[in-house]
Coordinates of C-alpha atoms in Angstrom, one line a residue:
Chain A
M1 CA 311.1 24.0 155.0
S2 CA 307.3 23.5 154.4
P3 CA 306.3 20.9 156.9
H4 CA 306.0 17.0 156.8
T5 CA 302.8 17.2 159.1
F6 CA 299.3 18.5 159.2
S7 CA 299.2 21.5 161.5
G8 CA 297.9 19.8 165.0
A9 CA 294.9 22.4 164.3
A10 CA 293.9 20.2 161.1
R11 CA 295.0 16.9 163.2
L12 CA 292.6 17.6 165.6
L13 CA 289.5 18.4 163.4
H14 CA 290.3 16.3 160.8
W15 CA 289.8 12.8 163.5
L16 CA 287.6 14.9 165.9
M17 CA 285.1 15.3 162.5
A18 CA 285.9 11.8 160.8
V19 CA 284.4 10.2 164.2
L20 CA 281.6 12.7 164.1
I21 CA 280.6 12.4 160.3
I22 CA 281.3 8.1 160.2
G23 CA 278.5 8.4 163.7
M24 CA 276.2 10.7 161.6
L25 CA 275.9 8.7 158.6
F26 CA 275.1 5.8 160.7
I27 CA 272.7 7.8 162.7
G28 CA 270.9 8.8 159.5
V29 CA 270.5 5.5 158.2
G30 CA 269.6 3.9 161.3
M31 CA 266.4 6.1 162.5
V32 CA 265.0 6.9 159.1
S33 CA 265.0 2.7 158.8
T34 CA 263.2 1.9 162.8
V35 CA 260.1 2.8 163.9
G36 CA 261.8 1.4 167.4
N37 CA 262.1 3.6 170.5
S38 CA 265.9 4.8 169.1
H39 CA 263.9 6.9 166.4
T40 CA 263.2 9.7 169.3
W41 CA 266.9 10.1 170.4
L42 CA 268.6 9.9 167.0
V43 CA 266.7 12.2 164.9
P44 CA 267.4 15.1 167.8
L45 CA 270.9 14.0 168.1
H46 CA 271.7 13.6 164.2
K47 CA 270.1 17.4 164.3
S48 CA 272.6 18.5 166.9
V49 CA 275.8 17.1 166.0
G50 CA 274.8 17.7 162.0
A51 CA 274.7 21.6 163.7
T52 CA 277.8 21.1 165.4
L53 CA 279.8 19.3 162.4
L54 CA 278.7 22.5 159.8
V55 CA 280.4 24.9 162.7
L56 CA 283.5 22.5 162.7
V57 CA 284.0 22.4 159.0
L58 CA 283.6 26.6 158.6
I59 CA 286.4 26.3 161.3
R60 CA 288.4 23.7 159.5
L61 CA 288.5 25.4 156.2
A62 CA 289.9 28.8 157.8
V63 CA 292.5 27.0 159.4
R64 CA 293.2 25.0 155.8
A65 CA 293.4 28.9 154.6
T66 CA 296.3 29.7 157.6
H67 CA 297.9 26.7 158.4
R68 CA 299.3 24.8 154.6
P69 CA 298.5 21.5 154.3
P70 CA 302.2 19.4 153.9
P71 CA 302.4 18.7 149.9
L72 CA 301.7 15.4 148.7
P73 CA 305.3 13.4 147.9
A74 CA 307.1 15.0 144.9
D75 CA 307.5 11.4 142.9
M76 CA 303.6 10.3 143.6
P77 CA 302.2 10.3 140.2
A78 CA 300.6 13.2 138.6
P79 CA 297.3 11.4 138.4
Q80 CA 297.6 9.9 141.6
K81 CA 298.1 13.1 142.8
A82 CA 295.2 15.0 140.7
I83 CA 292.3 12.5 142.1
A84 CA 293.5 12.7 145.2
H85 CA 292.8 16.6 145.0
L86 CA 289.6 15.7 143.7
S87 CA 288.3 13.7 146.8
H88 CA 289.5 15.8 148.9
I89 CA 287.2 18.5 147.3
V90 CA 284.2 16.3 146.9
L91 CA 284.6 15.3 151.0
Y92 CA 284.8 19.3 151.9
A93 CA 281.4 20.0 149.5
L94 CA 279.8 17.0 151.2
M95 CA 280.8 18.1 154.1
I96 CA 279.6 21.7 153.7
A97 CA 276.4 20.3 151.7
L98 CA 275.1 18.0 153.4
P99 CA 274.6 20.3 157.3
L100 CA 273.1 23.1 155.1
V101 CA 270.6 20.8 152.7
G102 CA 269.3 18.9 156.7
W103 CA 269.0 22.9 157.7
S104 CA 267.2 24.0 154.6
M105 CA 265.4 20.6 154.1
L106 CA 263.9 21.3 157.6
S107 CA 262.7 25.1 156.8
A108 CA 261.2 24.1 153.7
G109 CA 259.6 21.4 155.8
G110 CA 258.2 24.4 158.4
Y111 CA 259.9 22.2 161.1
P112 CA 261.3 23.6 164.2
I113 CA 265.5 23.6 163.4
T114 CA 266.5 22.7 167.6
V115 CA 270.2 21.8 168.5
W116 CA 270.8 20.1 171.6
G117 CA 267.5 20.8 172.9
A118 CA 268.1 24.0 173.1
A119 CA 269.0 26.6 170.6
H120 CA 266.9 26.8 168.0
L121 CA 268.1 27.8 164.5
P122 CA 265.9 30.0 162.2
P123 CA 264.6 28.9 159.1
L124 CA 267.6 29.5 155.7
M125 CA 263.9 29.7 153.9
A126 CA 259.8 29.6 153.9
P127 CA 258.2 26.5 154.1
D128 CA 257.6 24.3 150.6
R129 CA 256.1 21.6 150.3
G130 CA 257.8 20.5 146.8
L131 CA 261.5 22.2 147.8
Y132 CA 260.9 19.7 151.1
A133 CA 260.5 16.6 149.2
T134 CA 263.4 17.2 146.9
L135 CA 265.6 18.5 149.8
R136 CA 264.9 15.6 151.7
H137 CA 265.9 13.2 149.1
L138 CA 269.1 15.1 148.1
H139 CA 269.6 15.1 151.6
T140 CA 270.2 11.2 151.5
Y141 CA 271.9 10.8 148.1
L142 CA 274.6 13.0 149.5
A143 CA 274.6 10.8 152.5
Y144 CA 275.2 8.3 150.5
A145 CA 278.3 9.6 148.4
L146 CA 279.6 11.1 151.3
F147 CA 279.5 7.9 152.8
L148 CA 281.2 5.9 149.4
T149 CA 283.5 9.0 149.4
V150 CA 284.9 8.4 152.6
I151 CA 285.1 4.5 152.1
A152 CA 287.4 5.4 149.2
H153 CA 289.6 7.9 151.3
L154 CA 290.0 5.3 154.0
S155 CA 290.5 2.9 151.7
A156 CA 293.2 4.8 149.9
A157 CA 294.6 6.3 153.5
L158 CA 295.9 2.5 154.3
M159 CA 297.3 2.1 151.2
H160 CA 299.3 5.0 151.3
A161 CA 300.1 3.4 155.0
F162 CA 300.9 0.2 153.7
L163 CA 301.3 -0.4 150.1
F164 CA 302.8 3.2 148.9
R165 CA 304.7 3.9 152.2
D166 CA 305.2 7.4 151.1
G167 CA 304.4 9.0 154.6
V168 CA 301.0 10.6 153.5
F169 CA 299.2 8.4 156.2
Q170 CA 301.6 9.8 158.6
S171 CA 301.2 13.2 157.7
M172 CA 297.5 13.1 159.5
A173 CA 298.3 10.0 161.8
A174 CA 301.1 12.2 163.5
W175 CA 300.8 12.9 167.2
R176 CA 303.4 15.3 166.8
T177 CA 304.6 17.8 163.9
R178 CA 307.1 17.0 162.3
R179 CA 309.7 19.2 159.8
Chain B
M1 CA 310.7 9.3 152.0
P2 CA 310.4 7.7 148.3
G3 CA 306.8 6.1 147.9
A4 CA 306.1 2.8 146.2
Y5 CA 304.1 3.8 143.3
R6 CA 305.3 1.2 141.0
L7 CA 303.2 -1.9 139.4
Q8 CA 306.2 -4.1 140.9
D9 CA 306.5 -2.4 144.2
I10 CA 302.8 -3.5 145.1
L11 CA 302.4 -6.4 143.4
N12 CA 304.2 -9.0 145.4
R13 CA 302.6 -11.4 148.1
R14 CA 302.5 -8.3 151.1
G15 CA 301.6 -6.0 148.7
L16 CA 298.1 -8.1 147.8
T17 CA 298.1 -9.2 151.1
S18 CA 298.0 -5.0 152.0
L19 CA 295.5 -4.5 149.6
L20 CA 292.9 -8.1 151.0
A21 CA 293.1 -6.0 154.2
I22 CA 292.2 -2.4 153.1
G23 CA 289.3 -4.2 151.3
A24 CA 287.8 -5.8 154.3
V25 CA 288.1 -3.3 155.6
A26 CA 286.4 -1.2 153.4
G27 CA 283.7 -4.0 152.7
G28 CA 283.1 -4.2 156.3
A29 CA 282.7 -0.9 156.5
T30 CA 280.3 -1.2 153.7
A31 CA 278.6 -4.1 155.6
A32 CA 278.0 -2.3 159.0
F33 CA 276.7 1.0 156.6
A34 CA 274.5 -1.4 155.0
Y35 CA 273.5 -3.4 158.0
A36 CA 273.1 0.2 160.4
G37 CA 270.2 1.3 157.2
G38 CA 268.3 -2.1 157.5
W39 CA 269.2 -3.6 154.2
L40 CA 270.6 -6.7 155.9
A41 CA 268.1 -6.4 158.5
P42 CA 265.0 -8.0 156.7
S43 CA 263.0 -8.4 160.4
R44 CA 263.6 -4.8 161.2
L45 CA 259.9 -3.5 161.2
Q46 CA 260.9 -0.5 159.3
P47 CA 258.2 2.9 158.4
A48 CA 257.6 2.1 154.7
P49 CA 256.4 -1.4 154.5
I50 CA 253.7 0.6 156.9
V51 CA 252.7 3.4 154.9
N52 CA 252.6 1.3 152.3
A53 CA 250.5 -0.9 154.5
L54 CA 248.3 2.2 154.8
E55 CA 248.3 2.5 151.1
G56 CA 247.9 -0.7 150.2
H57 CA 244.6 -0.5 152.8
D58 CA 242.8 2.6 151.2
G59 CA 244.8 3.3 148.0
R60 CA 247.5 5.1 147.0
H61 CA 245.5 8.9 146.6
E62 CA 248.5 11.0 145.6
G63 CA 249.6 14.4 147.1
F64 CA 247.0 13.6 150.4
R65 CA 247.9 12.3 153.6
R66 CA 248.0 8.1 154.2
A67 CA 246.0 8.4 156.9
H68 CA 243.6 10.9 158.2
A69 CA 243.5 12.2 154.8
K70 CA 240.0 14.0 154.7
G71 CA 240.6 17.2 156.8
L72 CA 240.1 21.3 157.3
C73 CA 242.7 23.7 158.4
V74 CA 241.7 25.6 161.8
V75 CA 243.2 29.0 163.1
G76 CA 242.9 30.1 167.1
H77 CA 245.2 30.7 170.3
F78 CA 245.5 29.0 173.1
D79 CA 245.7 31.2 176.4
G80 CA 247.5 29.2 179.7
T81 CA 246.2 29.5 182.9
G82 CA 249.4 29.2 184.8
Q83 CA 249.0 26.0 186.5
G84 CA 250.4 24.0 184.4
L85 CA 253.9 24.6 185.0
T86 CA 254.0 23.1 188.2
L87 CA 253.8 20.0 186.1
S88 CA 256.2 21.0 183.1
K89 CA 258.2 24.3 182.4
A90 CA 256.3 24.2 178.4
S91 CA 256.1 28.3 178.0
L92 CA 252.6 27.1 176.6
F93 CA 251.8 26.2 180.0
R94 CA 252.1 30.1 181.1
Q95 CA 249.8 32.7 181.8
A96 CA 250.0 34.1 178.4
T97 CA 248.8 33.7 174.9
T98 CA 250.1 31.5 171.6
P99 CA 248.8 31.9 168.2
V100 CA 248.0 27.9 167.1
I101 CA 247.3 26.7 163.9
G102 CA 245.2 22.7 163.4
R103 CA 243.2 20.7 161.6
F104 CA 240.0 18.2 161.8
S105 CA 240.2 15.1 160.3
L106 CA 238.7 12.1 160.2
A107 CA 240.4 8.6 160.2
G108 CA 241.3 7.0 156.9
G109 CA 243.2 7.3 153.8
V110 CA 240.3 8.2 151.5
P111 CA 240.5 12.5 151.4
D112 CA 236.6 12.2 150.0
A113 CA 235.3 9.4 152.3
G114 CA 231.6 10.0 153.6
D115 CA 231.5 12.0 156.9
G116 CA 228.7 9.1 158.0
R117 CA 231.7 6.7 159.6
V118 CA 232.0 5.2 162.6
T119 CA 235.8 6.5 163.3
F120 CA 237.7 8.9 164.7
H121 CA 237.5 12.5 164.8
S122 CA 240.5 13.6 165.2
L123 CA 242.1 17.2 166.0
A124 CA 245.8 17.8 165.4
L125 CA 247.6 21.1 166.7
K126 CA 250.9 23.0 166.0
F127 CA 251.7 25.1 168.7
Q128 CA 254.1 28.4 167.6
L129 CA 256.2 29.1 171.2
P130 CA 258.2 31.7 171.4
A131 CA 262.5 31.7 170.5
G132 CA 261.4 28.9 167.9
E133 CA 260.2 26.1 170.1
Q134 CA 257.4 24.2 169.0
W135 CA 254.7 21.9 169.7
R136 CA 252.5 19.6 167.6
M137 CA 249.8 17.4 168.7
A138 CA 247.7 14.7 166.8
M139 CA 244.9 13.9 168.8
N140 CA 241.3 11.5 168.9
H141 CA 238.3 11.3 170.2
V142 CA 238.4 8.0 171.6
P143 CA 241.1 8.1 174.8
V144 CA 242.2 4.7 173.8
F145 CA 244.2 3.4 170.1
P146 CA 243.1 0.0 168.8
V147 CA 246.9 -1.5 169.0
A148 CA 249.9 -1.4 171.4
T149 CA 253.0 -1.8 168.8
P150 CA 253.8 -0.2 165.6
Q151 CA 254.0 -4.3 164.0
A152 CA 250.1 -4.9 165.7
F153 CA 249.6 -1.7 163.6
L154 CA 250.6 -2.7 160.5
D155 CA 249.5 -6.5 160.9
F156 CA 246.0 -5.4 161.7
Q157 CA 246.1 -2.7 158.3
V158 CA 247.3 -5.9 156.3
A159 CA 244.3 -8.1 157.9
T160 CA 241.3 -5.5 157.4
T161 CA 242.7 -4.6 153.6
P162 CA 240.1 -4.9 151.0
D163 CA 240.1 -8.0 148.9
P164 CA 240.0 -6.8 145.5
A165 CA 238.0 -9.5 144.3
T166 CA 235.0 -8.6 146.8
G167 CA 235.9 -5.4 148.0
K168 CA 235.5 -6.3 151.6
P169 CA 238.2 -7.5 154.3
D170 CA 238.5 -11.1 154.1
P171 CA 236.8 -12.0 157.4
A172 CA 238.9 -15.0 158.7
K173 CA 242.5 -13.0 158.0
V174 CA 240.2 -10.2 160.7
Q175 CA 239.4 -13.4 162.9
A176 CA 242.8 -14.5 162.9
Y177 CA 244.1 -11.2 163.6
M178 CA 241.3 -10.6 166.3
A179 CA 242.0 -14.0 168.4
R180 CA 245.6 -13.1 168.6
H181 CA 244.8 -9.1 169.7
P182 CA 242.2 -9.5 172.1
E183 CA 243.3 -5.6 172.9
T184 CA 242.3 -4.4 169.2
K185 CA 239.1 -6.9 169.7
A186 CA 238.1 -4.5 173.3
F187 CA 238.8 -1.4 171.0
A188 CA 236.2 -2.9 168.6
D189 CA 233.5 -3.0 170.9
Y190 CA 233.7 0.0 172.3
M191 CA 233.5 1.8 169.2
A192 CA 230.4 0.0 168.8
K193 CA 229.2 0.9 172.0
A194 CA 230.4 4.2 173.0
P195 CA 228.2 7.1 171.2
L196 CA 230.1 9.1 168.3
P197 CA 230.1 13.0 168.8
S198 CA 227.8 15.0 166.3
S199 CA 229.9 17.7 166.2
F200 CA 233.7 18.1 165.3
A201 CA 233.1 21.4 168.1
N202 CA 231.2 18.7 171.0
A203 CA 234.0 16.1 171.0
S204 CA 236.9 15.4 173.5
Y205 CA 240.6 15.1 172.1
N206 CA 243.2 13.0 174.0
S207 CA 246.3 12.5 173.8
V208 CA 246.3 9.0 172.8
N209 CA 249.5 8.5 174.7
A210 CA 250.9 9.5 177.6
F211 CA 253.6 12.3 177.9
R212 CA 257.1 12.8 180.0
F213 CA 256.6 16.3 181.3
T214 CA 259.3 18.3 183.5
N215 CA 258.5 21.2 185.5
G216 CA 261.4 24.3 186.1
Q217 CA 262.7 21.9 189.5
G218 CA 263.2 19.0 187.5
Q219 CA 260.5 17.4 188.7
T220 CA 259.6 14.8 185.7
R221 CA 255.9 12.6 185.9
L222 CA 254.2 10.6 182.9
A223 CA 250.8 12.0 182.0
R224 CA 248.2 11.9 179.3
W225 CA 245.8 15.3 178.1
I226 CA 242.5 15.8 176.9
F227 CA 240.7 18.8 175.5
T228 CA 237.1 18.9 176.6
P229 CA 234.9 20.7 174.6
E230 CA 232.8 24.1 176.2
A231 CA 229.6 22.8 173.5
P232 CA 227.6 20.3 174.8
F233 CA 228.2 17.1 173.4
Q234 CA 225.5 15.6 171.5
E235 CA 225.0 12.4 169.5
L236 CA 225.3 10.6 166.1
D237 CA 222.9 8.8 165.4
K238 CA 224.8 5.8 164.2
A239 CA 221.6 4.3 162.1
T240 CA 221.2 7.3 159.6
L241 CA 225.5 7.9 159.5
A242 CA 224.8 6.4 155.8
A243 CA 222.2 9.0 154.7
Q244 CA 224.3 11.8 155.4
P245 CA 225.2 13.8 153.2
R246 CA 228.8 13.4 152.4
D247 CA 230.9 16.0 154.0
F248 CA 227.9 17.2 156.6
L249 CA 230.2 16.8 159.8
F250 CA 232.8 19.5 158.1
D251 CA 230.3 21.6 156.6
E252 CA 228.9 22.0 160.0
V253 CA 231.5 22.6 162.1
A254 CA 231.9 25.3 159.6
G255 CA 228.4 26.4 160.3
R256 CA 229.3 26.8 164.2
L257 CA 232.5 28.9 163.5
A258 CA 230.5 31.0 161.4
Q259 CA 228.9 31.9 164.3
G260 CA 231.6 32.4 166.7
P261 CA 234.3 30.8 167.8
L262 CA 234.6 27.0 169.8
V263 CA 236.8 26.6 173.0
W264 CA 238.6 24.0 174.7
H265 CA 239.3 23.2 178.2
M266 CA 242.8 21.5 178.1
S267 CA 243.7 19.8 181.3
I268 CA 246.3 17.2 182.2
I269 CA 245.6 13.8 183.2
L270 CA 247.7 12.2 186.1
P271 CA 248.3 8.7 186.3
D272 CA 247.8 6.4 189.7
V273 CA 250.6 4.1 190.4
G274 CA 250.4 1.5 188.2
D275 CA 248.4 2.5 185.5
P276 CA 250.1 2.0 182.2
T277 CA 251.8 4.3 180.7
D278 CA 253.8 2.4 177.5
D279 CA 250.4 1.2 176.1
A280 CA 247.7 3.5 174.1
T281 CA 244.8 0.5 174.6
K282 CA 244.1 1.0 177.8
P283 CA 242.0 3.5 179.3
W284 CA 243.0 4.9 182.7
P285 CA 239.7 5.4 185.4
E286 CA 237.4 8.5 185.2
D287 CA 238.6 9.6 188.4
R288 CA 242.0 10.5 188.0
R289 CA 243.2 14.2 188.9
R290 CA 243.2 16.8 186.7
V291 CA 245.2 19.7 186.1
E292 CA 243.1 22.4 184.1
V293 CA 246.4 23.9 181.5
G294 CA 244.6 25.9 179.3
T295 CA 242.0 27.3 176.7
L296 CA 242.0 26.7 173.1
T297 CA 239.4 29.3 171.4
I298 CA 239.9 28.0 167.2
D299 CA 238.3 31.5 165.5
R300 CA 238.0 30.3 162.2
A301 CA 238.2 27.3 159.7
V302 CA 240.0 26.9 156.1
T303 CA 240.1 24.7 153.4
E304 CA 243.3 22.9 153.4
D305 CA 243.3 24.1 149.9
D306 CA 243.9 27.6 150.8
G307 CA 245.1 27.2 154.6
P308 CA 247.7 26.7 156.5
C309 CA 247.6 22.9 157.8
R310 CA 248.0 20.8 154.9
D311 CA 252.0 20.7 154.4
V312 CA 252.4 19.9 158.3
N313 CA 253.6 16.8 159.4
F314 CA 251.4 16.6 163.1
D315 CA 254.1 14.7 164.5
P316 CA 253.7 13.6 167.9
T317 CA 257.1 13.9 169.4
I318 CA 257.6 17.5 168.1
L319 CA 257.7 18.9 172.1
P320 CA 259.2 21.7 173.6
A321 CA 261.4 21.6 176.2
G322 CA 259.5 20.2 179.1
V323 CA 257.9 17.9 177.2
A324 CA 259.1 14.0 175.8
P325 CA 257.6 11.3 174.5
S326 CA 256.9 8.4 176.9
D327 CA 258.2 4.8 176.4
D328 CA 255.0 4.4 174.1
P329 CA 256.0 2.2 171.6
L330 CA 253.8 4.1 169.0
L331 CA 255.3 7.4 169.6
A332 CA 258.7 7.0 167.9
A333 CA 256.5 4.8 165.3
R334 CA 254.7 7.6 164.8
S335 CA 257.0 10.3 164.5
S336 CA 258.5 7.2 161.9
V337 CA 256.0 6.8 159.8
Y338 CA 254.5 10.3 159.5
A339 CA 257.9 11.3 158.1
V340 CA 257.8 8.8 155.2
G341 CA 254.6 10.2 154.5
Y342 CA 255.4 13.3 154.7
T343 CA 258.3 12.9 152.1
R344 CA 256.0 10.7 149.8
R345 CA 253.0 13.4 149.8
T346 CA 255.1 16.6 149.5
G347 CA 256.5 14.8 146.2
E348 CA 253.4 14.6 144.9
P349 CA 250.9 17.4 143.5
A350 CA 248.8 19.5 145.8
A351 CA 245.3 17.8 144.7
P352 CA 242.1 20.2 145.7
S353 CA 240.9 18.8 149.1
A354 CA 237.3 17.1 148.9
L355 CA 236.0 20.6 150.6
A356 CA 237.8 22.8 147.7
H357 CA 234.7 23.9 146.6
D358 CA 232.4 23.2 149.6
T359 CA 230.1 26.3 150.1
A360 CA 229.8 26.3 153.7
F361 CA 233.6 27.3 153.3
P362 CA 234.1 31.2 152.4
A363 CA 234.8 32.2 148.5
T364 CA 238.5 31.9 149.2
A365 CA 239.2 35.4 146.2
G366 CA 240.8 37.5 148.8
R367 CA 242.7 35.5 151.2
Q368 CA 246.2 34.8 150.3
P369 CA 247.5 31.6 149.4
A370 CA 249.0 28.6 152.2
T371 CA 252.0 29.3 151.4
M372 CA 251.8 32.6 152.2
E373 CA 250.3 32.0 156.0
P374 CA 252.7 32.6 158.2
A375 CA 253.0 28.5 159.1
Q376 CA 255.7 28.9 161.2

């Protein structure tokens, strides 16, 4: 019989990445909208956490491939299930795309890609001015899309917890794996 | 457990209260995000209005830098003396040769402005260090800056923006600004009196802001730096500036480079106790201790159209390990504002530079296009 909760690894990655992603979204919009001294440490932090999140999402994909997520409740209406699946595909797509677009954008701009003050990632492409501008704008739009998707995900999770009361929220919020 | 998915399960007092609470959480998070992004924080000074002010001051010239629009690429190398390692572990300071590209420029946002102006002669550099590190500098021939803060920079741009009716700044606005900013007044007086170098080649170039240097032992101290030319200083006659050919300074340096390389010595300047390290309008006394850390050799000049510097953002906070920004509020602002300007101009088609067809520069035939230059 399949478990009612996500695996411990999946839950750990979910909540760790939740904190980092929400932090990244706030750092991102904050650092580009200030000329204050916080700009000088927010930008390196944003790059470092972004690279970390790219590694984490790859680990998470591997965990998902090896640990089947619990099925949605059998009596959940089909349209809701479809929306849930689609929203998760969008979340994963954006979690993968945002750091890759960020990395590409810095490459196209000829910038050094410094991570945690020490490592320097290789450029993904040769410098290209037009491509830089396109990717820079794309990074912003994808970030707004991720923020809205996260808000929708959070709202849906709370609806499962307080309206539907169907165990979906507990499947990710539980401390221990239940069968 | 069976879920409550039907509308009648939800449309009750408890369900509606939950929905309202969830809406409040989602709305609150969105409002917090909007605040962080500055949309709900109208008093926060953002980079875009500063770029807008530059465009308002000198016009919007598509594809060009919003400041220091007129420039020339240079290519060279840097040889460290090893002395700098006592102050910073930056790999540039090792006894080694580092490739560098750079850009001579004049201040102002008009890309085909004449060179005969009492303004900054500037040199920006990008050092390509081992293992992907870079050090970018954007330096001026004057050791101090007209404003100390980004807000003052914005106010100064707005106050000196030409009135469309007269083509000149409104003297009342300039006067009102100067009355509030004695440091800018002092700078203007200094610029009027100080000799202007006769060439890009015989000017000194200053870091303007202080930076934080950390050596291999973890000792940290604040410092400025200066590139001092080997070419002897000569003064430009300010009385005849207007009569000079439009591109005379760029042509002059091209002529010098055709004869041979140009050399500068980089020295780190150490402050005494009490010398301001967070105010770029305040000069340090001339007698401050200097440590010579290396020699910059510029071998050749290339127009921006064919050179490796046009699409580089000379953000002075792109620094190697061992050098970090100081608390000078201009540094963060330069980084933030340059980034906005860079995104704007790279999103516009690149237009030919003022020097594109200048006969002082070698024909472009046979030279690799800019995109093939190793800009990394």
